Amino acid sequence: MPPTPCSLCHTARALVKRPKTGQQVCKDCFFEVFETEVHNTIVEGKGIFERGEKVAIGASGGKDSTVLAHVLSVLNKRYHYGLDLFLLSIDEGITGYRDDSLETVKQNQIEYGLPLKILSYNELYGWTMDKIVEQVGRRNNCTFCGVFRRQALDRGAAQLGVDHIVTGHNADDIAETVLMNIMRGDIARLGRCTAVTTQSEDTIKRSKPFKYAYEKEIVMYAYFKKLTYFSTECIYSPDAYRGHARVFLKDLEAIRPSAIVDIIHSGESFQLEQSVQKGMKAMQTCLRCGYISSNDLCKACALLEGLEAGLDRSALRQTQANSSNAPTGHRTIPMFERYSNVGASQPAEGIEKAVQAIEIK
Amino acid sequence: MSCGDIPDGLATEEQGEALMPRRVKVQRFDKSKCQKCRTAKSMYIIRNVTYCKECFSHSLFTRLTRTLHPAMRSTNLTSSELKNKSLASIGGNRPLPQGGSVLIGLSGGSSSIALLDILVEREYIGKGDGRVIDRTKGEKQPVWDRGIILHVDFSDVIENPISKEEDRSEELKKWVEGKGNGLVWVGLKAEDVYDGGLRKKIRGIVGLPKEAEGEERVDGDGVAVDLKNPDLPLFPSSSSSSSTPIDQLRSILSALPAASRPSFLSSILDSLITTTSQIIPDTKHILLAETSTRQAQRLIAGTALGKGYTLPLDLSVINKSSLSITDGSKRDIVRLKPMKDISFKEVAIYTHLRGLNGLVRNARNWDNAGPQGRKGDSRGKGNTRSLESLTEQFIASLAVTHPATVSTINRTGDKLRFTGVKEDEVTCPVCQLPVDPNALEWKSRTALTSLPTKTLPQDIGAVTNGVEQGKDKESLAKMLCYACLTTFTPPTVVSKVARTEVVPIQLPLWVGGNVRDRRREMREEIKGFLIDEE
């Protein structure tokens, strides 16, 4: 069979078929089109970033965050965004999973020359996921991890002094979230989940530059660029509801590859009834730790209280105690300082060591 | 609270003795007897409540009225009628008489048959003969004067792998006419969308004069499109009008990818319903018997198809639209979905109860439309070929482990609202719903099919057989809404170099008509700036 020319440059021989459009392209064009799409997502409208902004990349060592770190560094230089990039990693304390992936993050730090900060659940809450699962069981542990991680990311970012967090959520993740929120009736989240940047008052901005990038393409990019990443799933990975949405999404993609992007488009068009919007809770601050919350106690403090009290699954349903003081003997989360004095807190691991091994020679 | 020293929520089992002794669970009802009337034997259990036959029928009817009646009240026409209190007091629970005709879509599935059965039984539809009701004899005031039953048959395009799909029109017609309620049967076929004489045919059936004043000839509306080109260039209708409507329908179905066929057939169905309601002058309401299960499927499948912008319109119980009729004026028509709160299971039980199951066929089978087994067609899980059927399977399987799925999905759907201003919106020529702004631009931005840095070789062109190149042709892609664009877009973007032959496919006449109207509107807008009117 005669080699087909690349559909984009029409000169080189086509080596890959793009999962998103089905086009047959050569490797270089694939890299270029992938990076250009991410660049378009970033600069669309007023743009996600501002010049000189400090940006923390949520790095788990998995494929999404590794490729994100790589692509952001490349685009930052190529298009002169003028960003100050950091790597921020969270250690949930899952043996056999997180400790391995953290090694990958440390490698990334060396490869891209970015300062790294690691925050652990143990340090922050006094609990690791291993201990939590021991107490709570394997079914609803994702809730704990998710709630704790969100706060941890914000706190780490505040300690680094950054104003913006980027995560590697890809198109598949967002499409799954849209479907899941429809199926579970989570109206509040449905309205927010397709935005490329989310921010409530006084919280750190979070963005998803990979919003339109397919998971398959991210894997292909990492494979062809020979990037190192850690590729297994969390060992406590579920039975979660998200699993249903994921299987359904994969089946939809098999029938029509553009379904993922179509779902995101639909999600963006959804608007809520006015009465529903007004009925949603207003934001306050947690009485115990100062993080933002929709109730008197933020969810993390509530969950922590449940754990400390020795509850199993019922820690999830812990009703919000109206006191801002934790019961005696319980650990509490340290006070959240949104704008911390960067110098005073633990400095991020220095860049000097990493700079030595820096890239393009 | 001072029962013991244990704070709320933290008491464990053993400490229960410090609190009140646990109550023994008392069975308050007998599952063998109906829980509503407490006398008859229970036949069905729905959501943990037992029903006997009568109470079940009654509960179904109550739920139907709870959806239907408020919808009718709010679409009530004149304020003077509302002020007429004596009318309001007639019948108590019945809606105010609307007069005019009601158009009921009968697909032959459980819910449409059940809907018609209930409405006729409860005398909602008049016999069309204008007689005065004698209430002393227990007759009820019908809500509509006349019922028109519309059935569209798709059997000519469905290739069932097991046996030939049968045309059920005769069977259903016999049943409908056997009801003796003066119901008018309008039986159409899917390929009628290519038939220039469709309007004449419908008029003939309903008893109207064959030619209406001011209606333009529809035959000249034909447009053809090149489906292999992602810009979807339009061509004037090819002079091969010797091909029959069914051939033309089959050729477009074979040109579309398998995953797109059900949504295309769905727009055919919608267009036939709209056309029929346009032609019959006193139609006030269109009733569509969509169950809650089907509604949930439509919401999820619609999201997957990219229909998010118009979904709130699609899902609402009341959908009022202004249809332009032949003399250029507009008439309000309201689409209602009275079965919205009733699940598929309940409707199936009802048809079983009424002995109608011999008549019911539930498989729409649009997955098997058009040619089967083409190379390159992907078959999804469970042998599905379309997003819609995959969604049906998914929701059915999810409902087993999470029984509240359907109602949760519907509740979410109810909270969405349509953001555009309906009257001002530009409508899509195919689905006739508002177009989402910047659909084409969004699509090309998120999935780049060409790089700005790479120059393309000169278009080798597709000049063969005297058919012109697609380059300076009007593009259908710019007029379509996002979902229709997804339906028509070729699945793999074929390089321009590889495309040598352009074969335009004929589009149905309603699409051609809408394209022509759009062109005319656009020309009207720029009329003042055109120098040469010729």
Tab-separated table of N, CA and C in Angstrom, chain A residues 7-10 17-18 20-24 28-30 32-34 36-37 40-41 44 139 178-179 181-187 190 211-212 241 244-245 247-248 251-274 276-277 309 311 314 318-319, chain B residues 8-10 259-260 263 299-300 302-309 311-312 378-381 384-387 390-391 394 398 401-402 405 408-409 411-412 414-419 436-437 439 442-443 445-457 482 486-487 491-493 495-497:
chain	number	residue	atom	x	y	z
A	7	SER	N	-1.974	14.632	6.194
A	7	SER	CA	-3.078	15.502	5.761
A	7	SER	C	-2.832	16.967	6.073
A	8	LEU	N	-1.813	17.234	6.890
A	8	LEU	CA	-1.612	18.624	7.271
A	8	LEU	C	-0.487	19.277	6.479
A	9	CYS	N	0.630	18.577	6.331
A	9	CYS	CA	1.734	19.207	5.601
A	9	CYS	C	1.844	18.679	4.191
A	10	HIS	N	1.160	17.610	3.901
A	10	HIS	CA	1.117	17.041	2.560
A	10	HIS	C	2.467	16.620	2.029
A	17	LYS	N	-2.910	8.196	13.177
A	17	LYS	CA	-4.264	8.645	12.893
A	17	LYS	C	-4.753	9.373	14.121
A	18	ARG	N	-5.135	10.602	13.961
A	18	ARG	CA	-5.570	11.406	15.114
A	18	ARG	C	-6.899	10.891	15.648
A	20	LYS	N	-9.023	12.365	17.392
A	20	LYS	CA	-10.076	13.373	17.422
A	20	LYS	C	-10.739	13.564	16.070
A	21	THR	N	-9.945	13.643	15.019
A	21	THR	CA	-10.542	13.956	13.729
A	21	THR	C	-10.423	12.821	12.732
A	22	GLY	N	-9.621	11.799	13.080
A	22	GLY	CA	-9.443	10.707	12.145
A	22	GLY	C	-8.460	11.029	11.029
A	23	GLN	N	-7.863	12.209	11.065
A	23	GLN	CA	-6.910	12.560	10.012
A	23	GLN	C	-5.631	11.763	10.165
A	24	GLN	N	-4.987	11.522	9.039
A	24	GLN	CA	-3.706	10.815	9.106
A	24	GLN	C	-2.599	11.849	9.004
A	28	ASP	N	5.499	15.148	13.391
A	28	ASP	CA	5.737	16.566	13.692
A	28	ASP	C	4.464	17.382	13.617
A	29	CYS	N	3.644	17.075	12.607
A	29	CYS	CA	2.377	17.810	12.503
A	29	CYS	C	1.475	17.484	13.690
A	30	PHE	N	1.552	16.251	14.156
A	30	PHE	CA	0.735	15.895	15.310
A	30	PHE	C	1.137	16.724	16.519
A	32	GLU	N	2.594	19.540	16.471
A	32	GLU	CA	2.249	20.950	16.264
A	32	GLU	C	0.749	21.197	16.450
A	33	VAL	N	-0.088	20.302	15.912
A	33	VAL	CA	-1.516	20.560	16.013
A	33	VAL	C	-1.981	20.419	17.469
A	34	PHE	N	-1.395	19.480	18.182
A	34	PHE	CA	-1.759	19.318	19.591
A	34	PHE	C	-1.391	20.573	20.370
A	36	THR	N	-0.807	23.541	19.217
A	36	THR	CA	-1.558	24.723	18.765
A	36	THR	C	-2.949	24.743	19.376
A	37	GLU	N	-3.586	23.577	19.469
A	37	GLU	CA	-4.923	23.552	20.076
A	37	GLU	C	-4.873	23.988	21.530
A	40	ASN	N	-4.452	27.669	21.597
A	40	ASN	CA	-5.713	28.357	21.298
A	40	ASN	C	-6.628	28.379	22.503
A	41	THR	N	-6.668	27.263	23.243
A	41	THR	CA	-7.504	27.238	24.445
A	41	THR	C	-7.015	28.286	25.432
A	44	GLU	N	-7.679	32.051	24.060
A	44	GLU	CA	-9.019	32.388	23.587
A	44	GLU	C	-9.685	33.432	24.454
A	139	ARG	N	-15.395	1.743	49.885
A	139	ARG	CA	-16.383	2.265	48.945
A	139	ARG	C	-16.409	3.782	48.794
A	178	VAL	N	-19.658	16.115	32.993
A	178	VAL	CA	-20.958	16.639	32.548
A	178	VAL	C	-22.011	15.544	32.643
A	179	LEU	N	-21.676	14.368	32.099
A	179	LEU	CA	-22.643	13.265	32.120
A	179	LEU	C	-22.994	12.883	33.547
A	181	ASN	N	-22.833	14.665	36.261
A	181	ASN	CA	-23.637	15.651	36.968
A	181	ASN	C	-25.080	15.641	36.509
A	182	ILE	N	-25.315	15.352	35.235
A	182	ILE	CA	-26.705	15.237	34.779
A	182	ILE	C	-27.343	14.040	35.451
A	183	MET	N	-26.610	12.922	35.496
A	183	MET	CA	-27.210	11.706	36.017
A	183	MET	C	-27.429	11.765	37.515
A	184	ARG	N	-26.639	12.572	38.199
A	184	ARG	CA	-26.812	12.644	39.641
A	184	ARG	C	-27.589	13.877	40.077
A	185	GLY	N	-27.978	14.681	39.129
A	185	GLY	CA	-28.777	15.845	39.489
A	185	GLY	C	-27.974	16.925	40.183
A	186	ASP	N	-26.679	16.970	39.923
A	186	ASP	CA	-25.833	17.951	40.611
A	186	ASP	C	-25.828	19.241	39.812
A	187	ILE	N	-26.856	20.016	39.977
A	187	ILE	CA	-27.057	21.202	39.150
A	187	ILE	C	-25.967	22.240	39.340
A	190	LEU	N	-22.959	21.278	37.476
A	190	LEU	CA	-23.180	21.227	36.042
A	190	LEU	C	-22.946	22.585	35.421
A	211	LYS	N	-8.600	21.275	28.254
A	211	LYS	CA	-10.041	21.076	28.185
A	211	LYS	C	-10.497	20.396	26.902
A	212	TYR	N	-9.840	20.691	25.774
A	212	TYR	CA	-10.305	20.096	24.528
A	212	TYR	C	-9.371	19.007	24.022
A	241	TYR	N	-19.214	6.042	41.065
A	241	TYR	CA	-20.241	6.348	40.079
A	241	TYR	C	-19.615	6.781	38.770
A	244	HIS	N	-19.287	4.389	35.761
A	244	HIS	CA	-20.377	4.182	34.796
A	244	HIS	C	-20.302	5.197	33.684
A	245	ALA	N	-20.102	6.443	34.082
A	245	ALA	CA	-20.043	7.499	33.067
A	245	ALA	C	-18.852	7.268	32.145
A	247	VAL	N	-17.361	4.383	31.272
A	247	VAL	CA	-17.607	3.289	30.329
A	247	VAL	C	-18.528	3.767	29.211
A	248	PHE	N	-19.566	4.489	29.578
A	248	PHE	CA	-20.511	5.005	28.593
A	248	PHE	C	-19.810	5.935	27.620
A	251	ASP	N	-17.771	4.073	25.107
A	251	ASP	CA	-18.609	3.472	24.079
A	251	ASP	C	-19.094	4.512	23.071
A	252	LEU	N	-19.434	5.699	23.572
A	252	LEU	CA	-19.869	6.766	22.664
A	252	LEU	C	-18.726	7.124	21.718
A	253	GLU	N	-17.532	7.200	22.270
A	253	GLU	CA	-16.388	7.593	21.453
A	253	GLU	C	-16.142	6.571	20.362
A	254	ALA	N	-16.388	5.300	20.686
A	254	ALA	CA	-16.168	4.258	19.683
A	254	ALA	C	-17.110	4.423	18.503
A	255	ILE	N	-18.325	4.890	18.771
A	255	ILE	CA	-19.273	5.065	17.676
A	255	ILE	C	-18.997	6.356	16.919
A	256	ARG	N	-18.779	7.399	17.664
A	256	ARG	CA	-18.508	8.675	17.001
A	256	ARG	C	-17.432	9.421	17.785
A	257	PRO	N	-16.219	9.569	17.234
A	257	PRO	CA	-15.112	10.159	17.994
A	257	PRO	C	-15.368	11.587	18.448
A	258	SER	N	-16.228	12.318	17.729
A	258	SER	CA	-16.397	13.714	18.143
A	258	SER	C	-17.374	13.846	19.299
A	259	ALA	N	-17.924	12.719	19.778
A	259	ALA	CA	-18.930	12.785	20.842
A	259	ALA	C	-18.404	13.500	22.083
A	260	ILE	N	-17.117	13.315	22.372
A	260	ILE	CA	-16.561	13.910	23.588
A	260	ILE	C	-16.642	15.433	23.521
A	261	VAL	N	-16.198	15.967	22.430
A	261	VAL	CA	-16.227	17.420	22.277
A	261	VAL	C	-17.674	17.922	22.173
A	262	ASP	N	-18.547	17.121	21.574
A	262	ASP	CA	-19.960	17.500	21.484
A	262	ASP	C	-20.578	17.610	22.866
A	263	ILE	N	-20.215	16.684	23.753
A	263	ILE	CA	-20.761	16.739	25.113
A	263	ILE	C	-20.291	18.009	25.801
A	264	ILE	N	-19.019	18.355	25.597
A	264	ILE	CA	-18.518	19.572	26.230
A	264	ILE	C	-19.256	20.785	25.678
A	265	HIS	N	-19.511	20.777	24.372
A	265	HIS	CA	-20.250	21.901	23.785
A	265	HIS	C	-21.631	22.012	24.393
A	266	SER	N	-22.309	20.867	24.531
A	266	SER	CA	-23.636	20.887	25.158
A	266	SER	C	-23.536	21.408	26.573
A	267	GLY	N	-22.541	20.933	27.308
A	267	GLY	CA	-22.367	21.370	28.690
A	267	GLY	C	-22.173	22.871	28.789
A	268	GLU	N	-21.437	23.420	27.831
A	268	GLU	CA	-21.215	24.867	27.858
A	268	GLU	C	-22.499	25.624	27.586
A	269	SER	N	-23.405	25.034	26.801
A	269	SER	CA	-24.645	25.740	26.464
A	269	SER	C	-25.683	25.670	27.564
A	270	PHE	N	-25.481	24.795	28.544
A	270	PHE	CA	-26.513	24.649	29.573
A	270	PHE	C	-26.582	25.875	30.449
A	271	GLN	N	-27.790	26.298	30.682
A	271	GLN	CA	-28.002	27.429	31.573
A	271	GLN	C	-29.083	27.028	32.549
A	272	LEU	N	-28.966	27.516	33.777
A	272	LEU	CA	-29.953	27.110	34.777
A	272	LEU	C	-31.069	28.120	34.891
A	273	GLU	N	-32.187	27.615	35.354
A	273	GLU	CA	-33.301	28.496	35.686
A	273	GLU	C	-32.865	29.493	36.742
A	274	GLN	N	-33.382	30.681	36.648
A	274	GLN	CA	-33.013	31.726	37.611
A	274	GLN	C	-33.293	31.314	39.040
A	276	VAL	N	-33.329	28.464	40.374
A	276	VAL	CA	-32.376	27.480	40.875
A	276	VAL	C	-31.076	28.162	41.270
A	277	GLN	N	-30.669	29.105	40.427
A	277	GLN	CA	-29.419	29.790	40.719
A	277	GLN	C	-29.497	30.553	42.021
A	309	ALA	N	-13.180	11.057	65.231
A	309	ALA	CA	-14.099	10.451	66.196
A	309	ALA	C	-14.163	8.947	66.033
A	311	LEU	N	-15.266	7.277	63.365
A	311	LEU	CA	-16.401	6.771	62.610
A	311	LEU	C	-15.917	6.114	61.337
A	314	SER	N	-19.917	6.595	58.279
A	314	SER	CA	-20.795	7.666	58.732
A	314	SER	C	-20.044	8.974	58.919
A	318	GLN	N	-21.423	13.149	58.568
A	318	GLN	CA	-21.273	13.914	59.794
A	318	GLN	C	-22.041	15.214	59.665
A	319	THR	N	-22.994	15.417	60.546
A	319	THR	CA	-23.737	16.672	60.486
A	319	THR	C	-22.828	17.767	61.004
B	8	ASP	N	-25.678	13.701	69.791
B	8	ASP	CA	-26.448	13.151	68.669
B	8	ASP	C	-25.553	12.580	67.582
B	9	GLY	N	-25.993	11.474	67.074
B	9	GLY	CA	-25.306	10.956	65.896
B	9	GLY	C	-24.140	10.048	66.218
B	10	LEU	N	-23.705	10.045	67.456
B	10	LEU	CA	-22.535	9.227	67.761
B	10	LEU	C	-22.871	7.991	68.570
B	259	ALA	N	-23.931	6.249	12.292
B	259	ALA	CA	-24.265	6.876	13.569
B	259	ALA	C	-25.172	8.082	13.396
B	260	SER	N	-25.199	8.654	12.183
B	260	SER	CA	-25.995	9.872	11.973
B	260	SER	C	-27.408	9.587	11.519
B	263	SER	N	-30.592	10.318	13.840
B	263	SER	CA	-30.982	11.715	14.081
B	263	SER	C	-31.541	12.347	12.818
B	299	LEU	N	-32.421	13.348	26.766
B	299	LEU	CA	-31.541	14.339	27.385
B	299	LEU	C	-30.092	13.895	27.268
B	300	ILE	N	-29.833	12.655	27.626
B	300	ILE	CA	-28.456	12.192	27.563
B	300	ILE	C	-27.973	12.086	26.120
B	302	GLY	N	-29.106	13.685	23.562
B	302	GLY	CA	-29.014	15.040	23.024
B	302	GLY	C	-27.721	15.706	23.458
B	303	THR	N	-27.316	15.496	24.723
B	303	THR	CA	-26.039	16.041	25.181
B	303	THR	C	-24.907	15.462	24.367
B	304	ALA	N	-24.963	14.140	24.136
B	304	ALA	CA	-23.881	13.502	23.395
B	304	ALA	C	-23.850	13.940	21.936
B	305	LEU	N	-24.977	14.403	21.420
B	305	LEU	CA	-25.017	14.838	20.032
B	305	LEU	C	-24.651	16.304	19.894
B	306	GLY	N	-24.529	16.993	21.002
B	306	GLY	CA	-24.176	18.405	20.922
B	306	GLY	C	-25.372	19.319	20.858
B	307	LYS	N	-26.540	18.793	21.282
B	307	LYS	CA	-27.771	19.583	21.148
B	307	LYS	C	-28.048	20.468	22.340
B	308	GLY	N	-27.056	20.639	23.227
B	308	GLY	CA	-27.319	21.324	24.486
B	308	GLY	C	-28.077	22.635	24.401
B	309	TYR	N	-27.834	23.373	23.323
B	309	TYR	CA	-28.476	24.690	23.199
B	309	TYR	C	-29.989	24.600	23.114
B	311	LEU	N	-31.866	21.794	23.805
B	311	LEU	CA	-32.491	20.748	24.611
B	311	LEU	C	-33.617	21.252	25.506
B	312	PRO	N	-33.439	22.412	26.159
B	312	PRO	CA	-34.543	22.850	27.026
B	312	PRO	C	-35.861	23.022	26.263
B	378	SER	N	-18.506	1.428	12.409
B	378	SER	CA	-18.135	0.797	13.676
B	378	SER	C	-19.388	0.339	14.373
B	379	ARG	N	-19.309	-0.814	14.939
B	379	ARG	CA	-20.429	-1.273	15.740
B	379	ARG	C	-20.058	-1.121	17.193
B	380	GLY	N	-20.915	-0.464	17.920
B	380	GLY	CA	-20.607	-0.221	19.328
B	380	GLY	C	-20.972	-1.424	20.164
B	381	LYS	N	-20.989	-1.174	21.461
B	381	LYS	CA	-21.300	-2.218	22.408
B	381	LYS	C	-22.710	-2.728	22.164
B	384	THR	N	-24.857	-1.959	18.855
B	384	THR	CA	-25.529	-0.699	18.555
B	384	THR	C	-24.729	0.038	17.489
B	385	ARG	N	-25.434	0.846	16.695
B	385	ARG	CA	-24.711	1.608	15.696
B	385	ARG	C	-24.905	3.100	15.860
B	386	SER	N	-25.690	3.473	16.832
B	386	SER	CA	-25.948	4.905	16.984
B	386	SER	C	-25.848	5.280	18.455
B	387	LEU	N	-25.632	6.580	18.682
B	387	LEU	CA	-25.539	7.079	20.045
B	387	LEU	C	-26.846	6.888	20.783
B	390	LEU	N	-27.298	3.326	22.012
B	390	LEU	CA	-26.344	3.075	23.092
B	390	LEU	C	-26.846	3.699	24.387
B	391	THR	N	-27.375	4.898	24.277
B	391	THR	CA	-27.907	5.577	25.461
B	391	THR	C	-29.071	4.811	26.053
B	394	PHE	N	-27.722	1.983	27.955
B	394	PHE	CA	-27.013	2.429	29.153
B	394	PHE	C	-27.979	2.784	30.272
B	398	LEU	N	-28.381	1.034	33.880
B	398	LEU	CA	-28.108	1.819	35.089
B	398	LEU	C	-29.322	1.817	36.011
B	401	THR	N	-29.330	-0.875	38.812
B	401	THR	CA	-28.603	-0.689	40.067
B	401	THR	C	-28.952	0.614	40.757
B	402	HIS	N	-29.363	1.599	39.984
B	402	HIS	CA	-29.718	2.897	40.569
B	402	HIS	C	-31.121	3.263	40.094
B	405	THR	N	-32.436	6.736	38.703
B	405	THR	CA	-31.726	7.382	37.592
B	405	THR	C	-32.638	8.202	36.702
B	408	THR	N	-34.072	11.301	38.324
B	408	THR	CA	-33.048	12.320	38.599
B	408	THR	C	-32.650	13.034	37.322
B	409	ILE	N	-32.447	12.255	36.272
B	409	ILE	CA	-32.061	12.871	35.008
B	409	ILE	C	-33.132	13.855	34.558
B	411	ARG	N	-35.321	15.427	36.336
B	411	ARG	CA	-35.374	16.607	37.202
B	411	ARG	C	-34.260	17.582	36.830
B	412	THR	N	-33.098	17.046	36.514
B	412	THR	CA	-32.005	17.916	36.082
B	412	THR	C	-32.394	18.631	34.800
B	414	ASP	N	-35.289	19.411	33.719
B	414	ASP	CA	-36.315	20.427	33.936
B	414	ASP	C	-35.740	21.738	34.411
B	415	LYS	N	-34.557	21.677	35.019
B	415	LYS	CA	-34.002	22.915	35.557
B	415	LYS	C	-33.198	23.699	34.533
B	416	LEU	N	-33.055	23.153	33.349
B	416	LEU	CA	-32.298	23.885	32.335
B	416	LEU	C	-33.220	24.842	31.617
B	417	ARG	N	-32.680	25.938	31.173
B	417	ARG	CA	-33.543	26.814	30.398
B	417	ARG	C	-32.841	27.271	29.128
B	418	PHE	N	-33.659	27.700	28.190
B	418	PHE	CA	-33.157	28.107	26.899
B	418	PHE	C	-32.735	29.563	26.960
B	419	THR	N	-31.524	29.839	26.491
B	419	THR	CA	-30.989	31.174	26.687
B	419	THR	C	-31.311	32.171	25.583
B	436	ASP	N	-27.288	27.513	17.405
B	436	ASP	CA	-26.396	28.041	18.447
B	436	ASP	C	-25.382	28.970	17.782
B	437	PRO	N	-25.143	30.077	18.437
B	437	PRO	CA	-24.228	31.044	17.819
B	437	PRO	C	-22.830	30.446	17.644
B	439	ALA	N	-21.515	28.063	15.892
B	439	ALA	CA	-21.318	26.614	15.982
B	439	ALA	C	-20.126	26.169	15.143
B	442	TRP	N	-16.713	27.296	16.550
B	442	TRP	CA	-16.333	26.551	17.755
B	442	TRP	C	-15.773	25.201	17.363
B	443	LYS	N	-16.459	24.566	16.427
B	443	LYS	CA	-16.047	23.234	16.007
B	443	LYS	C	-14.661	23.276	15.390
B	445	ARG	N	-12.374	25.436	15.869
B	445	ARG	CA	-11.336	25.839	16.815
B	445	ARG	C	-10.902	24.692	17.711
B	446	THR	N	-11.863	23.858	18.122
B	446	THR	CA	-11.495	22.820	19.069
B	446	THR	C	-10.887	21.600	18.407
B	447	ALA	N	-11.121	21.427	17.133
B	447	ALA	CA	-10.526	20.287	16.446
B	447	ALA	C	-9.927	20.811	15.154
B	448	LEU	N	-8.663	21.157	15.213
B	448	LEU	CA	-8.046	21.765	14.038
B	448	LEU	C	-7.899	20.746	12.930
B	449	THR	N	-8.326	21.110	11.758
B	449	THR	CA	-8.121	20.191	10.642
B	449	THR	C	-7.107	20.730	9.657
B	450	SER	N	-6.580	21.910	9.956
B	450	SER	CA	-5.488	22.372	9.106
B	450	SER	C	-4.622	23.282	9.958
B	451	LEU	N	-3.370	23.357	9.620
B	451	LEU	CA	-2.463	24.179	10.403
B	451	LEU	C	-2.222	25.495	9.694
B	452	PRO	N	-2.266	26.580	10.416
B	452	PRO	CA	-2.045	27.869	9.757
B	452	PRO	C	-0.652	28.004	9.155
B	453	THR	N	0.283	27.245	9.708
B	453	THR	CA	1.652	27.403	9.214
B	453	THR	C	1.945	26.582	7.972
B	454	LYS	N	1.064	25.658	7.652
B	454	LYS	CA	1.341	24.807	6.497
B	454	LYS	C	0.514	25.273	5.309
B	455	THR	N	1.177	25.535	4.238
B	455	THR	CA	0.409	25.998	3.070
B	455	THR	C	-0.108	24.793	2.316
B	456	LEU	N	-1.303	24.952	1.753
B	456	LEU	CA	-1.898	23.832	1.038
B	456	LEU	C	-1.537	23.917	-0.437
B	457	PRO	N	-1.370	22.798	-1.080
B	457	PRO	CA	-1.141	22.854	-2.511
B	457	PRO	C	-2.405	23.359	-3.182
B	482	TYR	N	-25.392	23.206	15.646
B	482	TYR	CA	-24.260	22.344	15.976
B	482	TYR	C	-24.601	20.874	15.814
B	486	THR	N	-22.988	18.163	13.192
B	486	THR	CA	-22.349	16.913	13.572
B	486	THR	C	-22.947	15.745	12.809
B	487	THR	N	-24.258	15.791	12.590
B	487	THR	CA	-24.912	14.700	11.858
B	487	THR	C	-24.392	14.612	10.439
B	491	PRO	N	-17.347	11.557	8.749
B	491	PRO	CA	-16.652	11.125	9.960
B	491	PRO	C	-15.146	11.317	9.887
B	492	THR	N	-14.557	11.028	8.751
B	492	THR	CA	-13.117	11.236	8.652
B	492	THR	C	-12.899	12.383	7.705
B	493	VAL	N	-12.060	13.285	8.086
B	493	VAL	CA	-11.842	14.410	7.194
B	493	VAL	C	-10.924	13.954	6.068
B	495	SER	N	-8.739	14.244	2.915
B	495	SER	CA	-7.912	15.309	2.362
B	495	SER	C	-8.474	15.785	1.032
B	496	LYS	N	-8.352	17.095	0.787
B	496	LYS	CA	-8.928	17.667	-0.437
B	496	LYS	C	-8.322	17.032	-1.675
B	497	VAL	N	-7.093	16.627	-1.548
B	497	VAL	CA	-6.419	16.055	-2.709
B	497	VAL	C	-7.053	14.731	-3.104
